[in-house]
Coordinates of C-alpha atoms in Angstrom, one line a residue:
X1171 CA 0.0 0.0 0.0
X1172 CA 3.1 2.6 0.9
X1173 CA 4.7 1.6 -2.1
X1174 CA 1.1 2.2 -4.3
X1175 CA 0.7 5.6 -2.2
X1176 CA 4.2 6.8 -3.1
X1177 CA 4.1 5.9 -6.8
X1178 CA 0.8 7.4 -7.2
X1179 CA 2.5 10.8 -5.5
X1180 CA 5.2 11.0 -7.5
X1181 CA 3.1 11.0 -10.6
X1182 CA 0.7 13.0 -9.3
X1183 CA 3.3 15.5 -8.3
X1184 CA 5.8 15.0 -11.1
X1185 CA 7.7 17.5 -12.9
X1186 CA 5.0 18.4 -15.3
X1187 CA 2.9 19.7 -12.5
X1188 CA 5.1 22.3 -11.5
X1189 CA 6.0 23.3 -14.6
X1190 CA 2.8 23.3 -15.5
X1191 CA 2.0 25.5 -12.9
X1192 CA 4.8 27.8 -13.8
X1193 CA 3.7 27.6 -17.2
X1194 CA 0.3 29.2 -16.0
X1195 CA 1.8 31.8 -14.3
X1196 CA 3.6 33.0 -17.3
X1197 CA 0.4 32.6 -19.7
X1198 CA -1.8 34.7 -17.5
X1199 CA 1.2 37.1 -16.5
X1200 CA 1.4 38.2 -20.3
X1201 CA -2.4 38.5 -20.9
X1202 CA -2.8 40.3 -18.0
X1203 CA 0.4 42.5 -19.4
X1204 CA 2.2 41.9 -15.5
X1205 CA -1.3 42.8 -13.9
X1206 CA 0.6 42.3 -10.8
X1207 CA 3.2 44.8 -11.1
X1208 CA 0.7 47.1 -13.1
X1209 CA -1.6 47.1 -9.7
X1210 CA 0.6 46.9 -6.9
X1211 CA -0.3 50.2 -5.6
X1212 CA -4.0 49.0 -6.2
X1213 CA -3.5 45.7 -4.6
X1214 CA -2.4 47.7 -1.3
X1215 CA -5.2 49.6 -1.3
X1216 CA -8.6 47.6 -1.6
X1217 CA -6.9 46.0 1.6
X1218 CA -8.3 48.3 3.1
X1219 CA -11.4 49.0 1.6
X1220 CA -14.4 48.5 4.4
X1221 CA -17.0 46.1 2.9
X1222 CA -18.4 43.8 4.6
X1223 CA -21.9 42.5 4.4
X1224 CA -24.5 40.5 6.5
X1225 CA -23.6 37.6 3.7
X1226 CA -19.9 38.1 2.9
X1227 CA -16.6 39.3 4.4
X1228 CA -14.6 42.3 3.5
X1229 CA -11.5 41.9 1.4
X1230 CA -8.9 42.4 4.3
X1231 CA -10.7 39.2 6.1
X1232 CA -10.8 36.9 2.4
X1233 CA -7.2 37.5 1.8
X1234 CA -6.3 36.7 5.7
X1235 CA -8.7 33.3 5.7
X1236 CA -6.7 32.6 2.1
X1237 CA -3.2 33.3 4.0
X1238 CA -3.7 31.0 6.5
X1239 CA -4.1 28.4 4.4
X1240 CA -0.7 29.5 2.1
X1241 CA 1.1 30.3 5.3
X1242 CA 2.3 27.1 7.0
X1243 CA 5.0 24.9 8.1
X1244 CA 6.2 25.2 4.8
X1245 CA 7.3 28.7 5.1
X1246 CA 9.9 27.6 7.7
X1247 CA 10.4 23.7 7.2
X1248 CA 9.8 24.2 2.9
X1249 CA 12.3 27.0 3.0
X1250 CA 14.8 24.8 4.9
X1251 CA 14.7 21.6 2.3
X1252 CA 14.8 24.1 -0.2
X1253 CA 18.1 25.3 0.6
X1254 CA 19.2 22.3 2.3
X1255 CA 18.8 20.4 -1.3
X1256 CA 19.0 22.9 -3.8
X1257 CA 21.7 25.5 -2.5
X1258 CA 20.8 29.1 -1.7
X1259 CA 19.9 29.4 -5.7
X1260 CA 16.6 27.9 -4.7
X1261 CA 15.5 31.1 -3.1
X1262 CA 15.5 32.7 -6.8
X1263 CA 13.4 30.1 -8.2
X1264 CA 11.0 30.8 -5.2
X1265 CA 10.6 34.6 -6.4
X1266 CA 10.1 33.6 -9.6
X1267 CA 7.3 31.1 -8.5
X1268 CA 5.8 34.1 -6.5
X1269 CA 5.7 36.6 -9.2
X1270 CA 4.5 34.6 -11.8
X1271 CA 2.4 33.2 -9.6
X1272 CA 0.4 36.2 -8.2
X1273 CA -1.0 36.3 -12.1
X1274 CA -2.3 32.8 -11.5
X1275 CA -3.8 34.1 -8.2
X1276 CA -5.8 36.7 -9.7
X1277 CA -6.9 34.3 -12.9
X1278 CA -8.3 31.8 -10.2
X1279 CA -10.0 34.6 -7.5
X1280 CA -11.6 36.2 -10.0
X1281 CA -13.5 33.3 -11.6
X1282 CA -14.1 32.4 -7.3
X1283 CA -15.6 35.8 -7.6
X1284 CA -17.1 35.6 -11.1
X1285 CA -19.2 32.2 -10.3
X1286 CA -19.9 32.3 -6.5
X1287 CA -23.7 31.7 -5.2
X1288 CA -25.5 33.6 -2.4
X1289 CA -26.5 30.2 -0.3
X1290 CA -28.3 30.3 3.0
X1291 CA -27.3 33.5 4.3
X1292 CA -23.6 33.3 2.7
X1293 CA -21.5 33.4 -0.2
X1294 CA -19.9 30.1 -1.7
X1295 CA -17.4 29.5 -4.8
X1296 CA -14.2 28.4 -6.0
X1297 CA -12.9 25.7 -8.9
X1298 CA -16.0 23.8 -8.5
X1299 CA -18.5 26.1 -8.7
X1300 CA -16.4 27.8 -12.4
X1301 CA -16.0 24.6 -13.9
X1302 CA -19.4 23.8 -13.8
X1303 CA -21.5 27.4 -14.3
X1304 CA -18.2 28.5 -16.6
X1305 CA -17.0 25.2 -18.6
X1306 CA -20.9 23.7 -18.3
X1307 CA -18.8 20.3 -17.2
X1308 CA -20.6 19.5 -13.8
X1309 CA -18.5 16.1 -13.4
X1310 CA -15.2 18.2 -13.3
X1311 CA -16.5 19.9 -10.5
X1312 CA -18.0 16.7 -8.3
X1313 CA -14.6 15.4 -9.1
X1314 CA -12.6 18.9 -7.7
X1315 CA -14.5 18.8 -4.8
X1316 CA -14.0 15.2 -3.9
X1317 CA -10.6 15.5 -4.1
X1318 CA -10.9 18.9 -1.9
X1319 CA -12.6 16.6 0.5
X1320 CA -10.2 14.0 0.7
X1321 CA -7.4 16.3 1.0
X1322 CA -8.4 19.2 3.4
X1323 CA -10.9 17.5 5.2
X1324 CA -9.7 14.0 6.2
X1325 CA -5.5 14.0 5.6
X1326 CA -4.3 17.4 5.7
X1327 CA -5.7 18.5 8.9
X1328 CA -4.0 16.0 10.8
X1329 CA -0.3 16.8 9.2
X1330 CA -1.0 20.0 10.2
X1331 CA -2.4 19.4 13.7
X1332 CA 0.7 17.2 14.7
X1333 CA 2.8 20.3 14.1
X1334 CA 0.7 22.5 16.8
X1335 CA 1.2 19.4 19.0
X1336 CA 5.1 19.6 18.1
X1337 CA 5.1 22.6 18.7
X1338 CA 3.2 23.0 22.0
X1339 CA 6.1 20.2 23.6
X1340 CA 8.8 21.9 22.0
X1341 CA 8.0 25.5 24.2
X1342 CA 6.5 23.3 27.4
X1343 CA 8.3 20.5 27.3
X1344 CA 6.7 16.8 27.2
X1345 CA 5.4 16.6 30.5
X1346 CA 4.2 13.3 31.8
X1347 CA 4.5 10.4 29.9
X1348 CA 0.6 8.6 29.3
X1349 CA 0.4 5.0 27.5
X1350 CA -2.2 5.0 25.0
X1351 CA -3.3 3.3 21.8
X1352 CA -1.2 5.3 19.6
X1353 CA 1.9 4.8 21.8
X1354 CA 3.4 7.2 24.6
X1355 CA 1.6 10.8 24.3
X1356 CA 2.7 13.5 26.6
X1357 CA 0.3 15.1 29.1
X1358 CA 1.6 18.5 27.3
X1359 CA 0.2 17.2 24.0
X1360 CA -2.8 15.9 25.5
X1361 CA -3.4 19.2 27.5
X1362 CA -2.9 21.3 23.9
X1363 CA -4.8 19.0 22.5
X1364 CA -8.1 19.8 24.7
X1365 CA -7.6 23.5 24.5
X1366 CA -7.2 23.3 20.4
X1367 CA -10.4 21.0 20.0
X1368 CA -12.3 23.8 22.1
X1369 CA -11.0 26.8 20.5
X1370 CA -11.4 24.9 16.7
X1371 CA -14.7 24.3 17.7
X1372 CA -15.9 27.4 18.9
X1373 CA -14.2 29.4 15.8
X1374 CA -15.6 26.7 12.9
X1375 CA -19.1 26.2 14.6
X1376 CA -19.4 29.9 14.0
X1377 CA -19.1 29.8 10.4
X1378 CA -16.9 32.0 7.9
X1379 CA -17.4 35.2 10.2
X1380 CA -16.3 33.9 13.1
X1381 CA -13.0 32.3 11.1
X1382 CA -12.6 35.3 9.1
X1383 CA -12.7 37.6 12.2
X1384 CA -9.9 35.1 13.7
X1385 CA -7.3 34.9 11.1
X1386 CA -7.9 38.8 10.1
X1387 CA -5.8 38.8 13.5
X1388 CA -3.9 36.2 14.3
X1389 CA -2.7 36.1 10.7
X1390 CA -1.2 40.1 10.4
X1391 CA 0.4 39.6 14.0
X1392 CA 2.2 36.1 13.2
X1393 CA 3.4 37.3 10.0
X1394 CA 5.0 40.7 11.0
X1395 CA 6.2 38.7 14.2
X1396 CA 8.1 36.5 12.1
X1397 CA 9.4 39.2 9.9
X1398 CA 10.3 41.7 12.6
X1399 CA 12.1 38.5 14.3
X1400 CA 14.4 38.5 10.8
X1401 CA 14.5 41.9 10.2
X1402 CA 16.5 42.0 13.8
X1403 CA 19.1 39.1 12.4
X1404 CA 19.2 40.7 9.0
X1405 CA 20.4 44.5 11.1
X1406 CA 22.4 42.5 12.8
X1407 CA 24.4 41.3 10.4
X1408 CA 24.1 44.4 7.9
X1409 CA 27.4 43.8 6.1
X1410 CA 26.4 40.5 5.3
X1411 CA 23.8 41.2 3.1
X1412 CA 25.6 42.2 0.0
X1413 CA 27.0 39.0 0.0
X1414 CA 23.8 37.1 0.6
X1415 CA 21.9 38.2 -2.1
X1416 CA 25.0 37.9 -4.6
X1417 CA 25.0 34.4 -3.4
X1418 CA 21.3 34.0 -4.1
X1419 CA 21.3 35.6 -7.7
X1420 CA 25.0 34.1 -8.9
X1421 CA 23.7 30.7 -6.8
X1422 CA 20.8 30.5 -8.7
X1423 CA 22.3 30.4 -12.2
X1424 CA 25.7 28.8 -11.6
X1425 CA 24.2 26.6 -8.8
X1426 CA 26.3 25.0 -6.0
X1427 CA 24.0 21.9 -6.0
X1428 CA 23.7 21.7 -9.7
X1429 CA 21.2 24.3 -12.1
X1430 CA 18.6 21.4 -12.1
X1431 CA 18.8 20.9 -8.1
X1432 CA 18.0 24.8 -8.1
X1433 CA 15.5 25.5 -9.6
X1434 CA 13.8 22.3 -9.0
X1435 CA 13.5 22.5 -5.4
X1436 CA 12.8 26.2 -5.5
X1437 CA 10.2 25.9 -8.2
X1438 CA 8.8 23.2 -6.0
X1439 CA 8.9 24.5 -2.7
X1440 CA 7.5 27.5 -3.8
X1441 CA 4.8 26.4 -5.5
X1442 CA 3.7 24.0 -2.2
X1443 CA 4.1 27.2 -0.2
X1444 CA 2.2 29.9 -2.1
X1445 CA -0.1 27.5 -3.8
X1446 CA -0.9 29.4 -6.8
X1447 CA -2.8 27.5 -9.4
X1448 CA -3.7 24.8 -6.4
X1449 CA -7.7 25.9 -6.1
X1450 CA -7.3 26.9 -2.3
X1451 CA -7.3 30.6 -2.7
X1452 CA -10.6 31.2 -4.7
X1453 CA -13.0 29.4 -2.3
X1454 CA -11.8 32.2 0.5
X1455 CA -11.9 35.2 -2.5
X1456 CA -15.6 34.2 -3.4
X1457 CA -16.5 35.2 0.3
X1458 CA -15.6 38.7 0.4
X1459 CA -17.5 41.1 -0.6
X1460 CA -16.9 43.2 -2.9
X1461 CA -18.5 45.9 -6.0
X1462 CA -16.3 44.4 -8.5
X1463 CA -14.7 40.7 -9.5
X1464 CA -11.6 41.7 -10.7
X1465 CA -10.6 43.5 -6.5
X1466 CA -10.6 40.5 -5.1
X1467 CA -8.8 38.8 -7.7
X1468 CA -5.9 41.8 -6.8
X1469 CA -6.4 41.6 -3.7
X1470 CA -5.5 37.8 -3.9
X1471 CA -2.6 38.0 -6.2
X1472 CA -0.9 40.3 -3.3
X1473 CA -1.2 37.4 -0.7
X1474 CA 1.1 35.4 -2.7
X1475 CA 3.6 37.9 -2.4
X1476 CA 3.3 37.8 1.3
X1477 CA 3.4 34.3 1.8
X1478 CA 6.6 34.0 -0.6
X1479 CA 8.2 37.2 -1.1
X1480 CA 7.7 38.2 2.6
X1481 CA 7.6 35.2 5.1
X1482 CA 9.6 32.7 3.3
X1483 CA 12.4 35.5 2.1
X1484 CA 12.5 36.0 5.8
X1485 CA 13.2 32.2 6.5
X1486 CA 15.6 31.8 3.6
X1487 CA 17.7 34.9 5.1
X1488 CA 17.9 34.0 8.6
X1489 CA 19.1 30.7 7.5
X1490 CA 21.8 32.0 5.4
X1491 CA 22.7 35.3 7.0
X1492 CA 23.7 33.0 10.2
X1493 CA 25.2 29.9 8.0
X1494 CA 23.0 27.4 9.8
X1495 CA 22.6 25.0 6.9
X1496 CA 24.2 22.4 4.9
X1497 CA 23.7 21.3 1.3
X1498 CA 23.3 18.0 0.4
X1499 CA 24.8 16.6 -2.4
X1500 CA 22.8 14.7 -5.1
X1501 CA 25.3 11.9 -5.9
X1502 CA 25.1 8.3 -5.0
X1503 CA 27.6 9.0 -2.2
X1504 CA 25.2 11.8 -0.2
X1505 CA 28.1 13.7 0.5
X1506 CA 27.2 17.4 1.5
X1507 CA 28.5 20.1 -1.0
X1508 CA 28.4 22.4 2.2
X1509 CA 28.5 21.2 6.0
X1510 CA 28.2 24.0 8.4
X1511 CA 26.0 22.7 11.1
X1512 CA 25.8 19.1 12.2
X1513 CA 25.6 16.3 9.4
X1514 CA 22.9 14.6 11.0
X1515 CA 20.7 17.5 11.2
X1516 CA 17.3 16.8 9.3
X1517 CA 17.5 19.0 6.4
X1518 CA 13.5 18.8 5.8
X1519 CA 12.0 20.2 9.2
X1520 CA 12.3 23.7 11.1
X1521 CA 15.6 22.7 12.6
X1522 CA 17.7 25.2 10.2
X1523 CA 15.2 28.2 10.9
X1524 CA 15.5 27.1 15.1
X1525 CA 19.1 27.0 14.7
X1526 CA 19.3 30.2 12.9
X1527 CA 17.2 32.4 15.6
X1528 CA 19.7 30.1 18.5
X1529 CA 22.5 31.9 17.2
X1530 CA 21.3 35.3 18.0
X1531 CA 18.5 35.2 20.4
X1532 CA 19.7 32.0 22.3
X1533 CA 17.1 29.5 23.6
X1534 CA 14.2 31.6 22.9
X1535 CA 15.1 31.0 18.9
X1536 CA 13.5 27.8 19.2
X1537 CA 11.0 28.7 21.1
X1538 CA 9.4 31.9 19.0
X1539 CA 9.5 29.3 15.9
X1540 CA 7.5 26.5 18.5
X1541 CA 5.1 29.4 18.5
X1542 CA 4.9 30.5 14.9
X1543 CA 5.1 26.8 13.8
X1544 CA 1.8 26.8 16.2
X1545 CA 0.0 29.7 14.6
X1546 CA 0.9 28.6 11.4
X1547 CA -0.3 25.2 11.4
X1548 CA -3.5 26.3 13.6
X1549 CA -4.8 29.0 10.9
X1550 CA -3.9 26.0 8.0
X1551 CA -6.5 23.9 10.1
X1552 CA -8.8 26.9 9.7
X1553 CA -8.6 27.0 6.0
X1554 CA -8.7 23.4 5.2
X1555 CA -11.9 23.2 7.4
X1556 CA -13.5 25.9 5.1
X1557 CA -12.2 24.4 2.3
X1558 CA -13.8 21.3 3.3
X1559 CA -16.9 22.7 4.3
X1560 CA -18.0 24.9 0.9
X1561 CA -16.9 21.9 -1.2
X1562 CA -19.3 19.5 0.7
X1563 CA -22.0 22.4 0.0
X1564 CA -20.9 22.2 -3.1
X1565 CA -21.9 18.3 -3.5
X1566 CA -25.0 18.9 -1.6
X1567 CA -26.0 21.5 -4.1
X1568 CA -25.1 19.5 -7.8
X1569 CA -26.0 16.3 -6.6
X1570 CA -29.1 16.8 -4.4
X1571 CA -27.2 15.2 -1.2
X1572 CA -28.2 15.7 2.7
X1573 CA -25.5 15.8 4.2
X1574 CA -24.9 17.5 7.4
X1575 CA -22.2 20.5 7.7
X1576 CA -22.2 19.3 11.4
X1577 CA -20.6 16.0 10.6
X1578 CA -17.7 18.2 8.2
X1579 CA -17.0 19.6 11.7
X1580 CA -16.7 17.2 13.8
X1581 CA -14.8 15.0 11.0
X1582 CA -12.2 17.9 11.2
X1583 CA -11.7 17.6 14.8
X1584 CA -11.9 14.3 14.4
X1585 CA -8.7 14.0 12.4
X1586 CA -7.3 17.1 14.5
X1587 CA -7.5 15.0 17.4
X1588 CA -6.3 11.7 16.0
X1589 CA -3.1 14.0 14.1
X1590 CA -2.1 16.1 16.7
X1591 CA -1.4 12.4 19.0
X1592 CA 0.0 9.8 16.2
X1593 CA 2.9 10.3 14.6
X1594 CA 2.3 11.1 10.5
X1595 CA 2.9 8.3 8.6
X1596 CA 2.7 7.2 5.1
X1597 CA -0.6 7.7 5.2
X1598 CA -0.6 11.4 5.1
X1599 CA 1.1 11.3 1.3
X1600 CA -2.7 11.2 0.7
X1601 CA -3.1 14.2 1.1
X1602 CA -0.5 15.3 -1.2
X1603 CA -2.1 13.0 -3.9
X1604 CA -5.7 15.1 -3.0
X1605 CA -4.1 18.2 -2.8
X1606 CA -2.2 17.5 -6.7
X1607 CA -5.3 16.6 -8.2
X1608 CA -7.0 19.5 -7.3
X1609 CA -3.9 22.0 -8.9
X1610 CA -4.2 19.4 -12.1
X1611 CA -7.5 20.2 -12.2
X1612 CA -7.4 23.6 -11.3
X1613 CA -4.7 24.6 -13.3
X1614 CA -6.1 22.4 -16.7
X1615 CA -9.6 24.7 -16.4
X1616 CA -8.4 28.0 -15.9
X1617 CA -6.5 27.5 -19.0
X1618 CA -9.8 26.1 -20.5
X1619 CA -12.1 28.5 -19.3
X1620 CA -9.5 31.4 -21.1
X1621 CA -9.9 29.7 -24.3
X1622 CA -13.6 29.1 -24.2
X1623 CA -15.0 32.4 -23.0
X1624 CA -11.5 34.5 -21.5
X1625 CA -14.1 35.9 -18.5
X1626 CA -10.7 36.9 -16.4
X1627 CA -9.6 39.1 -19.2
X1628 CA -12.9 40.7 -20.0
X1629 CA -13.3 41.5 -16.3
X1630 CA -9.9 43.0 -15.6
X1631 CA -10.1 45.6 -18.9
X1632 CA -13.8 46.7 -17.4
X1633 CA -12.5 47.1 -14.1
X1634 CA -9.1 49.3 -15.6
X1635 CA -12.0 51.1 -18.2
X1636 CA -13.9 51.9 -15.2
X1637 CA -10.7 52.4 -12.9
X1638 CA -9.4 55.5 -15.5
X1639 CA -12.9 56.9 -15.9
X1640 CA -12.9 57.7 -11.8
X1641 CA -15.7 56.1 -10.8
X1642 CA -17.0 56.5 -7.5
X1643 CA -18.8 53.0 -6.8
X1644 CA -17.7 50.1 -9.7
X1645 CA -20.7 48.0 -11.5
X1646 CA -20.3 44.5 -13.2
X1647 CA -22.7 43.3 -15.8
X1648 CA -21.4 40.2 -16.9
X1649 CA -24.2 40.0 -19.6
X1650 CA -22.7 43.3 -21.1
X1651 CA -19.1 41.5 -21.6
X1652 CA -20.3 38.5 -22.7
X1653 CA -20.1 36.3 -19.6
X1654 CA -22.7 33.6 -19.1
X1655 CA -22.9 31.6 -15.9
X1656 CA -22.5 34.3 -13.8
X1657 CA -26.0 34.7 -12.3
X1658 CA -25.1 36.0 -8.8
X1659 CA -23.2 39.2 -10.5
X1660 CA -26.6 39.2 -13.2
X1661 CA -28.9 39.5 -10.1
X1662 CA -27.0 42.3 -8.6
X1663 CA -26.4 44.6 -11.3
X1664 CA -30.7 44.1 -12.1
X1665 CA -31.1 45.7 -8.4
X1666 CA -28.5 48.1 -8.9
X1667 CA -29.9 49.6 -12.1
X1668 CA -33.7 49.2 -10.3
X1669 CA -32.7 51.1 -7.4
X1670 CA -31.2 54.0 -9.8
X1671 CA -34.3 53.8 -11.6
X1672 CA -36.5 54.2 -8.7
X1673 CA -34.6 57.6 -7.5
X1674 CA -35.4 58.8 -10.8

């Protein structure tokens, strides 16, 4: 079965998916002529723009419930293998993944946008919801949201959840050692483990709101934590620098772990950490509420800049700045190409970023990335669960099922529970086979749905039309551009024109 598991990853997550996703990045970067340089200032902005609803949440709250899901372990342990296997050229290819990437962001949150549904009191959308209302093929989507299921509901969660459990033992210690089914669990872990089911529950049994009030939060305050924590280690070691980022740009074309080791890890890494092209962002963009498609599609582009350009820039220098990392070699022979800290240190885990912050700050290095590992992982959790959650509605909508969005929560905690005690196993690599069919699919319809109707282009030049005309308040009449499918945006702009009518 391992052996089954691990083949079907590798295909799954072969070279052609991230350079397929790359590939994506660059189509829609060109068509959108570099939309995400173009509309930086913009992007900045309608972060602040306050428009929140009784059904949806304001912009600010869609892009934080859509950066806790990109911001994870993988922006400390991700950055770490990255360098650890593909030399500090790997950053490079990260940047690269992140600006091409951000194009991909917007193609994907703006369809989210384009094709949500105003259900029970709430908005829902994302790759399901376009590929059936957009592409008419209603099977892609049952299929997209299976594979949602499967991966954010039942396999991810628990990956993520034995992090916060790691990290909760790693700033308090083990504690007392309790015999139980799944082997010897520390009281620590089972005390963290009661607080995190109650807190989960309370935040997920309160619906997108109560999550979205949450992460708007905890999300801005872990980030800049982190970043403030390397900016100190970066001022520290000013004249450093210089040499850093020489390393990074000369690294990344004349690599010390080979070209191919490079960009291959950095590519990779980068798109597991941003997740561009993946499907994850658009179900948190079709939320917010907003007067025009095409902001939240901006707005979304900018948060892969923040998870990649921002948090893991801020990993990748601490690690290098200080020197505590080796580079494996890829020959038979697993020599390391450079050994500064101990051989035997796992190169795939946090213990490069710990070591890093040890150097300067001492024994409360390891300890601040315990508690950002914690945050991390516990707004993933968040996002998975909401992933879960509108993709089960989704299923229950196109295929006429009853199912329960109780029994979506307490599956969650569920796996939560059962994650944050047992040690991940082979098991979990199905969630990376979930998680890889839903960027195949994802990344296979946007490109589609550009050729069959090119809805993301038509609503970015009506938003830059209206943009240079200085309107006050921006309309969308999807009908006007062409765009079928997109009742909920129909529907508004009918009231809109009605109520200007009836001032008349």
């Amino acid at each position: 079965m391992q052996a089954f598991i691990d083949f079907l990853n590798g295909v799954i997550w072969s070279p052609a998916l991230i350079y397929l996703c790359l590939g994506a990045g660059l189509f829609y970067s060109i068509l959108t002529r570099f939309a995400q340089v173009r509309h930086f200032k913009e992007m900045c902005s309608l972060l602040f723009n306050s428009n929140e609803s009784d059904k949806g949440i304001s912009s600010f709250q869609a892009l934080a419930v859509s950066l806790s899901g990109r911001v994870g372990t993988g922006n400390i342990a991700g950055v770490a293998a990255a360098i650890g296997f593909g030399g500090p050229g790997a950053v490079f290819w990260m940047w690269v993944v992140a600006f091409l990437g951000a194009s991909t962001a917007y193609a994907e949150s703006t369809l989210g946008q384009l094709y949500k549904v105003s259900e029970n009191g709430q908005y829902r959308g994302g790759p399901a919801y376009y590929f059936e209302r957009c592409l008419g093929h209603r099977w892609m989507g049952v299929l997209f949201a299976l594979a949602s299921i499967l991966a954010c509901g039942v396999f991810l969660p628990g990956i993520q959840a034995n992090s916060v459990g790691n990290a909760v033992v790693q700033v308090f210690g083990e504690g007392t050692v309790v015999s139980s089914s799944f082997g010897d669990v520390g009281s620590t872990k089972l005390v963290a483990l009661a607080v995190i089911l109650l807190v989960l529950a309370f935040i997920i049994f309160g619906g997108i709101k109560r999550i979205a009030g949450f992460t708007q939060v905890v999300v801005p305050f872990m980030a800049l934590g982190y970043i403030v924590m390397a900016l100190i280690v970066v001022f520290l070691n000013l004249d450093k620098v210089p040499g850093i980022f020489g390393m990074i740009f000369t690294d990344a074309f004349t690599a010390q772990a080979g070209f191919g080791a490079a960009i291959g890890w950095g590519v990779k890494r980068g798109v597991y950490s941003n997740e561009a092209g993946q499907g994850t962002g658009p179900h948190a963009a079709a939320a917010a509420e907003v007067q025009h498609p095409a902001q939240q599609g901006l707005v979304q582009a900018f948060s892969v800049y923040v998870d990649t350009l921002f948090i893991c820039t801020a990993t990748a220098l601490m690690i290098l700045i200080t020197q505590q990392y080796n580079i494996q070699g890829t020959l038979p022979d697993g020599q390391f190409i450079v050994q500064n800290v101990d051989p035997s240190t796992i190169i795939a885990s946090p213990a490069f970023t710990q070591m890093a912050l040890a150097s300067v700050f001492g024994n409360i290095g390891p300890i601040f990335v315990g508690i950002a590992l914690f945050f991390f992982a516990f707004t993933t959790i968040l996002a998975y669960y909401y992933i879960a959650e509108t993709n089960v509605a989704y299923l229950r909508r196109a295929l006429k099922m009853n199912v329960s969005l109780t029994l979506v929560k307490l599956l969650i905690m569920f796996m939560v529970a059962y994650g944050t005690v047992n040690t991940a196993g082979y098991i979990w690599n199905l969630g990376d086979v979930g998680v890889g069919l839903m960027a195949w699919l994802n990344i296979v319809g946007i490109i589609a749905i550009f050729f069959m109707s090119r809805p993301t282009m038509k609503t970015l030049r009506d938003y830059e039309e209206q943009k240079a005309a200085g309107v006050k308040e921006y309309t969308f009449n999807p009908k006007a551009l062409g765009i079928k499918g997109a009742e909920f945006w129909e529907k508004r702009y009918e009231e809109q024109q009605a109520q200007k009518n009836a001032k008349k």
